[in-house]
Coordinates of C-alpha atoms in Angstrom, one line a residue:
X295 CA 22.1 -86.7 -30.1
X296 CA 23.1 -84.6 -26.7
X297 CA 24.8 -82.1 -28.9
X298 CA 21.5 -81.7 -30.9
X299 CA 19.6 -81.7 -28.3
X300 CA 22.1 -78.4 -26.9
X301 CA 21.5 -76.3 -30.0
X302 CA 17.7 -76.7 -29.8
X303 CA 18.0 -75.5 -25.9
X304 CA 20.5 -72.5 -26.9
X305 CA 18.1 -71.9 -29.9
X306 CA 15.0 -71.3 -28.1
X307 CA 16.5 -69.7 -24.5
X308 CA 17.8 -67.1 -27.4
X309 CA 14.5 -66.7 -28.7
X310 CA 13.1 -66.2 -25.1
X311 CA 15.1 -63.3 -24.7
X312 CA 15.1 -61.7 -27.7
X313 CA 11.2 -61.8 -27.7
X314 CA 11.5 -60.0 -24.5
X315 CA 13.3 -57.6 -25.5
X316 CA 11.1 -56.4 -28.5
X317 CA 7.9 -56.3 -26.3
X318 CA 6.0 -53.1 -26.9
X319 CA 5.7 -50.5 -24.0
X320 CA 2.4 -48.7 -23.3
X321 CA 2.6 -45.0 -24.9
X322 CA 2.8 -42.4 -22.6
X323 CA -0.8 -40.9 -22.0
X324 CA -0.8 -37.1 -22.8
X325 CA -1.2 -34.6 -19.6
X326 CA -4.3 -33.5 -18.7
X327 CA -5.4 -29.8 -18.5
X328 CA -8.0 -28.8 -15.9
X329 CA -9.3 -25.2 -16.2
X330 CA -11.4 -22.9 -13.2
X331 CA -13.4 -21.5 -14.3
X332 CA -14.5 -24.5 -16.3
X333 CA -15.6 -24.0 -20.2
X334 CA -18.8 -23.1 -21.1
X335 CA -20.0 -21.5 -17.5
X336 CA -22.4 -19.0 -17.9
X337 CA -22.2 -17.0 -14.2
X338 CA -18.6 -17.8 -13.1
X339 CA -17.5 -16.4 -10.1
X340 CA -14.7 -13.9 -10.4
X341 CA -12.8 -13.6 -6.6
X342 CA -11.2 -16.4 -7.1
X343 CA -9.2 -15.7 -10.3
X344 CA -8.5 -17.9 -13.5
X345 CA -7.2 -21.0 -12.3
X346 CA -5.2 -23.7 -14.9
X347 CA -3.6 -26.8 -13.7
X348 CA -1.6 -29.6 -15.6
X349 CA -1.7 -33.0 -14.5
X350 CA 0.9 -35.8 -15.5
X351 CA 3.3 -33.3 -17.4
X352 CA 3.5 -30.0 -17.4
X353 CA 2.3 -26.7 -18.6
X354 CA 4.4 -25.0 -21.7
X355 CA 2.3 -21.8 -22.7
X356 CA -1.0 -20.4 -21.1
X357 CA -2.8 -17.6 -23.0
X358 CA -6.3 -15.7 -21.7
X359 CA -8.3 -13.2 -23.1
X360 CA -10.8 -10.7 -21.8
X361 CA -12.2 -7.7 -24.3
X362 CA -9.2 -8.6 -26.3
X363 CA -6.4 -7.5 -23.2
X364 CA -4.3 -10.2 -22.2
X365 CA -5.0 -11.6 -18.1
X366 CA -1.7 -11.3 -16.3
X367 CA -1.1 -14.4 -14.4
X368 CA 2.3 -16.3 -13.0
X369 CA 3.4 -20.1 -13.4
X370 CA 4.9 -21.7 -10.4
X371 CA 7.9 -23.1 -9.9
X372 CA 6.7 -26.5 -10.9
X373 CA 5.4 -25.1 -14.1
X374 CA 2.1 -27.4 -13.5
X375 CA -0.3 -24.3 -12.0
X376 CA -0.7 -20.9 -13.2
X377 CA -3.0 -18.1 -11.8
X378 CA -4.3 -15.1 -12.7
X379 CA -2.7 -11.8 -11.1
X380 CA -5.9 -10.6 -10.3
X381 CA -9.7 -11.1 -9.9
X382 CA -12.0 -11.6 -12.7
X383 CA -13.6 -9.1 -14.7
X384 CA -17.9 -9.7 -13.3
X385 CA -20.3 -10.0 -16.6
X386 CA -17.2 -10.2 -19.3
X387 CA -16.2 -13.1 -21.6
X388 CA -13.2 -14.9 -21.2
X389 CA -10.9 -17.3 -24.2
X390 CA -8.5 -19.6 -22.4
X391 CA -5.9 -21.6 -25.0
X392 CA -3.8 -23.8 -22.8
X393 CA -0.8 -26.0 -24.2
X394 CA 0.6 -28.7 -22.1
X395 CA 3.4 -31.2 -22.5
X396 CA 4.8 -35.0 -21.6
X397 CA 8.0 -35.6 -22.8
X398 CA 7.5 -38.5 -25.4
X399 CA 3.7 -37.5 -25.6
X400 CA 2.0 -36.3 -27.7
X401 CA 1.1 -32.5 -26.5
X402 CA -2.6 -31.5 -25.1
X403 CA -3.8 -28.4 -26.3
X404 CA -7.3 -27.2 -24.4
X405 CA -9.2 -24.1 -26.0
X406 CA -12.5 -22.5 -24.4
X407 CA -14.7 -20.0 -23.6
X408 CA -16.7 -19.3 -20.4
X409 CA -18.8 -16.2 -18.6
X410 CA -18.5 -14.2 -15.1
X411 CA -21.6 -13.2 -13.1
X412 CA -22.7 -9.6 -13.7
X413 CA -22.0 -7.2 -10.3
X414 CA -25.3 -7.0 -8.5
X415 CA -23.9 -3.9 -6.6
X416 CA -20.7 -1.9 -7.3
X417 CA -18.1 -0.4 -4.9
X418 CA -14.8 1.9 -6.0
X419 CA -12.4 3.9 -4.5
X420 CA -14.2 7.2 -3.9
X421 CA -10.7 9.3 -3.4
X422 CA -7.0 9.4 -2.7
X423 CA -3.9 10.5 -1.1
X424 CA -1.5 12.0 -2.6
X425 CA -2.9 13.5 -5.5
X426 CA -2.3 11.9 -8.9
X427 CA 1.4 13.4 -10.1
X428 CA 1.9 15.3 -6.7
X429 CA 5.5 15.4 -5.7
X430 CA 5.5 14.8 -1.6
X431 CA 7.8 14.1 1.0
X432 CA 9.8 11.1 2.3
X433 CA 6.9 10.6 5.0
X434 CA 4.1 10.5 3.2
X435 CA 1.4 8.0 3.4
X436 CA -0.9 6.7 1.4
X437 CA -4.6 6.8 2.2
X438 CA -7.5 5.2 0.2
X439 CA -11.2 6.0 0.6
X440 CA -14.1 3.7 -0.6
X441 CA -17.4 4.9 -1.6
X442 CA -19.2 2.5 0.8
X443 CA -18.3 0.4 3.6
X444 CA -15.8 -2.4 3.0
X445 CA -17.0 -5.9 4.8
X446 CA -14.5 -8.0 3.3
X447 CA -10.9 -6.0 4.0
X448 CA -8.2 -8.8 3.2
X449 CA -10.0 -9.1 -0.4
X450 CA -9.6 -5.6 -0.7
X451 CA -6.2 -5.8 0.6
X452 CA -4.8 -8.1 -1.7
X453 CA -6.0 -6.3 -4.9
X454 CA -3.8 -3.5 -3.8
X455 CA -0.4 -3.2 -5.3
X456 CA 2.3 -0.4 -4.3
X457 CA 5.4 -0.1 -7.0
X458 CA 8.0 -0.5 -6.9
X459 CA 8.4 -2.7 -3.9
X460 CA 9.0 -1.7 -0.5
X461 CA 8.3 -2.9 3.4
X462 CA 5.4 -1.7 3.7
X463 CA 1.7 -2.3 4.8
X464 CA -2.1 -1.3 4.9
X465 CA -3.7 -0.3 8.2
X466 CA -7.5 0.3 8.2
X467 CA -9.1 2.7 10.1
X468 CA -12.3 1.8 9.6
X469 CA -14.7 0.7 7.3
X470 CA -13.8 2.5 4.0
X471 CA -10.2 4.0 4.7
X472 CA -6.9 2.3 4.6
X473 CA -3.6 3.8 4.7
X474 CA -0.3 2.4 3.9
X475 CA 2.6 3.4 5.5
X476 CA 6.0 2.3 4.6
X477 CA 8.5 0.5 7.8
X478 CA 10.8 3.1 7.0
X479 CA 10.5 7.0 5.2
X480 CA 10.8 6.5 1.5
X481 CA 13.7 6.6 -0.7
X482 CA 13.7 10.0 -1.9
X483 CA 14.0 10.8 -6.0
X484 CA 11.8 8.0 -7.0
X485 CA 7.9 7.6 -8.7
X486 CA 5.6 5.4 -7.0
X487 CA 2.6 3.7 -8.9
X488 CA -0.3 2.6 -6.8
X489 CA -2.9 0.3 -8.4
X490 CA -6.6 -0.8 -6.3
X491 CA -7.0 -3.8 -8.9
X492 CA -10.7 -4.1 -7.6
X493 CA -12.2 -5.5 -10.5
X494 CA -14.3 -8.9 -10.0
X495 CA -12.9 -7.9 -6.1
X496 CA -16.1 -9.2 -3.9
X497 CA -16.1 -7.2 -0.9
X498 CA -20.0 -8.0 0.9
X499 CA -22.5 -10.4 -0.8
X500 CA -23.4 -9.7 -4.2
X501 CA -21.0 -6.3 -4.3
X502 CA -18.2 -6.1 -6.6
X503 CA -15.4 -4.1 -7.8
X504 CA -15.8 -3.5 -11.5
X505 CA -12.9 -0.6 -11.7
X506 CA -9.6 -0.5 -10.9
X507 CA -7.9 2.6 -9.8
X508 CA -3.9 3.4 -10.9
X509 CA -2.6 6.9 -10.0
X510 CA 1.1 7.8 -9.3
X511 CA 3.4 10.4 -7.8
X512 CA 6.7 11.2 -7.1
X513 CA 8.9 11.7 -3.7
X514 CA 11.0 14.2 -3.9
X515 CA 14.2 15.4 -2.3
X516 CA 14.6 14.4 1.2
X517 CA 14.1 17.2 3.6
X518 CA 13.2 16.4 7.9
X519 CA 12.8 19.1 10.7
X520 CA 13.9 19.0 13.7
X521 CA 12.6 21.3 16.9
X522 CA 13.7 21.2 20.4
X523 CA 10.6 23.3 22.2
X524 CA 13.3 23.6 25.4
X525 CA 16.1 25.6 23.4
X526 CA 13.3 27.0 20.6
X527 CA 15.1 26.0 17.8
X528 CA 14.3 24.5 14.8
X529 CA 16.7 23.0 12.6
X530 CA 15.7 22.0 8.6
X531 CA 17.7 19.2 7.0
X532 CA 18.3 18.7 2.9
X533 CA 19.6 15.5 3.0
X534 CA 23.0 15.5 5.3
X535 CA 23.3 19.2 5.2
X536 CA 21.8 22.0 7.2
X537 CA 19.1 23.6 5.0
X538 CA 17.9 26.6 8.0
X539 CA 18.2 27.3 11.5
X540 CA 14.9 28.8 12.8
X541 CA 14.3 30.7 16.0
X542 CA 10.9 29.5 17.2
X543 CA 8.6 30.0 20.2
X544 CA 6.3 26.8 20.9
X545 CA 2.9 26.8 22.9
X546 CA 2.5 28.2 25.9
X547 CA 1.2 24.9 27.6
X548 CA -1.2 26.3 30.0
X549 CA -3.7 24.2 28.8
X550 CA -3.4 20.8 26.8
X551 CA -4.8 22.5 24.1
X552 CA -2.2 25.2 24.1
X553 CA 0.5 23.0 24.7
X554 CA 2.5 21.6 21.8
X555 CA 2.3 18.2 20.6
X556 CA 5.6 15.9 20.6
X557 CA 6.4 13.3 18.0
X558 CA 6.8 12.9 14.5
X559 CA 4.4 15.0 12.8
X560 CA 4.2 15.2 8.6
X561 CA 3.4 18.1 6.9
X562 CA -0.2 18.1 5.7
X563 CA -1.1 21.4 3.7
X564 CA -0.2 25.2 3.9
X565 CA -1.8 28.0 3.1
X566 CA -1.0 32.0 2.9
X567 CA -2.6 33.4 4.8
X568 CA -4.9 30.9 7.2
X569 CA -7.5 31.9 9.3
X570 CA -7.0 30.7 13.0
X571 CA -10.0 31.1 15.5
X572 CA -9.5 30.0 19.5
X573 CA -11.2 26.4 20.0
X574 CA -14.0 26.5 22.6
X575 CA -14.0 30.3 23.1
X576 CA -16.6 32.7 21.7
X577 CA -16.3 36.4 20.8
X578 CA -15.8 38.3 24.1
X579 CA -14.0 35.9 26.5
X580 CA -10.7 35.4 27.7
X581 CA -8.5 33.8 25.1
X582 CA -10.7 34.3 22.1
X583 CA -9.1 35.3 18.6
X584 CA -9.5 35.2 15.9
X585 CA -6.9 36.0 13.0
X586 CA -5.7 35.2 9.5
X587 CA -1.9 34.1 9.8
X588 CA 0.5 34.1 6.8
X589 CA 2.7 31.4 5.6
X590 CA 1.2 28.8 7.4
X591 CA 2.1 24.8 7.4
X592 CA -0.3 22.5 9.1
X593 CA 1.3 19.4 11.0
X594 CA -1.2 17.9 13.0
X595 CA -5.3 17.8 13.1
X596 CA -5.3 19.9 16.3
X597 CA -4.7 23.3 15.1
X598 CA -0.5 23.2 14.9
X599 CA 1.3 25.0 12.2
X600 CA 4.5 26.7 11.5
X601 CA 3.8 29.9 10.5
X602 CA 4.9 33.6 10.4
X603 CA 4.6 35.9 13.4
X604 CA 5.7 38.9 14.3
X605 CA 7.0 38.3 18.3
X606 CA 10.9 37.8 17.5
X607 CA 11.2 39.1 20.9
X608 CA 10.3 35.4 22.1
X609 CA 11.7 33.2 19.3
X610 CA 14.4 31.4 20.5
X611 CA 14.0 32.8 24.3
X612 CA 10.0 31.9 25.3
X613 CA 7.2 29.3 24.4
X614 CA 4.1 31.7 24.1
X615 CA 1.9 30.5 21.6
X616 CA -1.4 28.6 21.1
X617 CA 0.4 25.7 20.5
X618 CA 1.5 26.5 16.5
X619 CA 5.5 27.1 15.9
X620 CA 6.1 30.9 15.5
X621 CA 8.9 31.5 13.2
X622 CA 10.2 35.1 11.7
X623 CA 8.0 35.8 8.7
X624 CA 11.2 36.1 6.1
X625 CA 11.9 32.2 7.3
X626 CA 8.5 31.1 8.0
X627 CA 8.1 32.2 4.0
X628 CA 10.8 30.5 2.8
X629 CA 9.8 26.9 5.0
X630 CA 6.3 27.3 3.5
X631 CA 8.0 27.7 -0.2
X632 CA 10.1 24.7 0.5
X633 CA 7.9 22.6 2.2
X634 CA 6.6 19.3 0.5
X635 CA 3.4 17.4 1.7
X636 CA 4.4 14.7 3.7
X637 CA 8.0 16.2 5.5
X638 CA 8.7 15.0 8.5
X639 CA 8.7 17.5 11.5
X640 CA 9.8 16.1 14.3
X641 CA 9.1 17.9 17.8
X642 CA 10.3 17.1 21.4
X643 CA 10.3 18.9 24.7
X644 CA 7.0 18.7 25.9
X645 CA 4.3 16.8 27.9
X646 CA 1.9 16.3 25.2
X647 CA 2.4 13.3 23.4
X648 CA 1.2 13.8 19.5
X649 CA -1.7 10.9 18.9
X650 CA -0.9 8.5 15.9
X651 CA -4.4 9.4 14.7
X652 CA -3.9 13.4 14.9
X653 CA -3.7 14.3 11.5
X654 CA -1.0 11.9 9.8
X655 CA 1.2 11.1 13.2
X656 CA 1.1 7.7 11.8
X657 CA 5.0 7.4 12.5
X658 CA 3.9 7.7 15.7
X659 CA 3.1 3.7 16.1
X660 CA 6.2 1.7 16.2
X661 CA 6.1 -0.7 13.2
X662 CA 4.8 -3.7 14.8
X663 CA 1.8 -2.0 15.9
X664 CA 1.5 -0.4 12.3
X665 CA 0.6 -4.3 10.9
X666 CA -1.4 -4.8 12.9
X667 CA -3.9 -2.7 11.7
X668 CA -3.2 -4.9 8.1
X669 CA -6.8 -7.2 7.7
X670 CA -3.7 -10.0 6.6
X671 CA -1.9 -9.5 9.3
X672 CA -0.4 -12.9 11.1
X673 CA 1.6 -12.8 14.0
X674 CA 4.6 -14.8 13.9
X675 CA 4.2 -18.2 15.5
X676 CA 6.0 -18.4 19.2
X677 CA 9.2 -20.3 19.4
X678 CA 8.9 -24.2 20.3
X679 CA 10.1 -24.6 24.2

């Protein structure tokens, strides 16, 4: 009887376990797929991009649609968010097909349409620097000019993309120009490709982008000038090697506007010949001239050049000038024939400090200063005592 009784125990305890063994787990619920802007809107907004998020698994493909063009966007590291690269086309029609996956679930797969606003008001960029396909200097910036004032800069700022990468940043001056200037000269022998990606960009209340802008150019070799207005010479650099040695006489200095700037100046244009007239003197009075000057390279806003002149008797010996660099006309020719926009010209040995906003003396302000001209600027936080 107690070994009976035994079996039946060892019996059911097996049972027991083996019914808990086979007990059915819940099936794993598929991920869910949230999408911004959602389906079906009719007057979406377009500054804040195309937004698609995966919850409980994560996503495996993402694929958007405007006018037929694909929407460039990036997945983050957690493969659960992507965004769009850019802002939103306003008044266009977008397709969203999103796939998202569990393991052991079965996959969600989301498809729909929706609508961006129309642009009440438009905005654009109105002109640039350099010119599309120019070659230019290791120095040279990049300036952008709006067709009407810009109220909301760091929007602007972001929709602005410089390739290929390099320290750089934007500095306005103003309401509708911003320049960008790189921490260091550029790497010369390479094409740059600039890109305002201002479409659906909202920069005021009801004004939109509804353009974007690509142009690119090319820097060219590396050539930097160097002149020492206190031995008046002038020494041109290709790279590591001496390109020229150039007797030069500086300005006179008598006046500040006579006297020549130091810093780093850029080249900004030439011309052959140039007319120069005296500033602030008329026809008659002590000082005035005015005269056409050959082989002429501007390097600041306040009337500097290099340029041809005939006095050799003071190149290399006196500072007589109006404040331009005199050279001997056979190597102020061949300067002007080599010169790029956007070579650096670098003057010291006098009292007159070039201004960062004289033309393009924007090397002028150390690099610091630079960003913070940058509407996305942020200061780095102050160590912890």
């Amino acid at each position: 009887m107690r070994r009976a009784a035994a079996t039946f125990l060892v019996a059911l305890l097996l049972t027991a376990g083996c019914g808990s063994v086979t007990a059915e787990r819940p099936a794993p619920v598929p991920p869910v797929v949230r999408v911004s802007p959602a389906f079906d809107a009719l007057r979406a907004r377009t500054d804040q991009g195309l937004v698609v998020k995966a919850q409980g698994g994560k996503l495996s493909q993402v694929l958007a649609f405007v006018a037929g063009a694909p929407v460039p966007g990036t997945l983050d590291a957690s493969r659960t968010t992507w965004r769009s690269s850019w802002t939103l086309a306003p008044g266009s029609e977008y397709t969203v097909t999103v796939t998202a996956a569990r393991p052991g679930a079965p996959s969600t797969v989301a498809m729909g349409r929706f609508r961006t606003r129309a642009a009440g008001h438009t905005f654009q960029v109105a002109s640039i620097t350099p010119l599309p396909g120019e070659t230019v200097g290791v120095g040279m910036p990049i300036i952008l000019d709006f067709d009407t004032p810009v109220h909301d800069k760091a929007a602007v700022e972001r929709a602005l993309e410089v390739k290929p990468a390099a320290e750089g940043a934007w500095r306005w001056v103003g309401d509708t120009r911003v320049i960008y200037r790189t921490r260091d000269f550029w790497t010369p022998e390479q094409q740059i490709t600039v890109t305002a990606h201002l479409t659906g960009v909202r920069m005021a209340p009801g004004v939109y982008g509804v353009t974007d802008r690509t142009f690119a150019f090319t820097v060219g070799r590396e050539q930097s000038s160097s002149v020492d207005t206190r031995t008046h010479q002038m020494v041109v650099r290709r790279g590591d090697r001496i390109a020229q040695r150039m007797a030069i006489s500086a300005g006179m200095a008598t006046t500040p506007e006579y006297t020549t700037t130091s810093g780093i100046h850029l080249t900004m244009d030439k011309g052959n010949p140039v007319r120069m007239v005296s500033p602030g003197r008329v026809k008659g009075e002590p000082g005035f001239y005015d005269v056409l000057i050959d082989h002429a390279v501007r390097i600041s806003n306040s009337g500097e050049y290099v340029h041809a002149k005939n006095n050799v008797w003071a190149q290399g010996h006196a500072n007589v000038s109006h404040g331009c660099l005199n050279a001997r006309p056979d190597q102020a020719a061949w300067f002007f024939a080599g010169s790029l926009r956007g070579d650096p010209v670098t003057i010291t040995g006098t009292a007159r400090p070039l201004q960062w906003d004289n033309g393009w003396g924007f090397w002028q302000l150390p690099w610091e200063k630079w960003r913070q001209g940058s509407a996305l600027y942020r200061p780095a936080p102050l160590p912890q005592q």
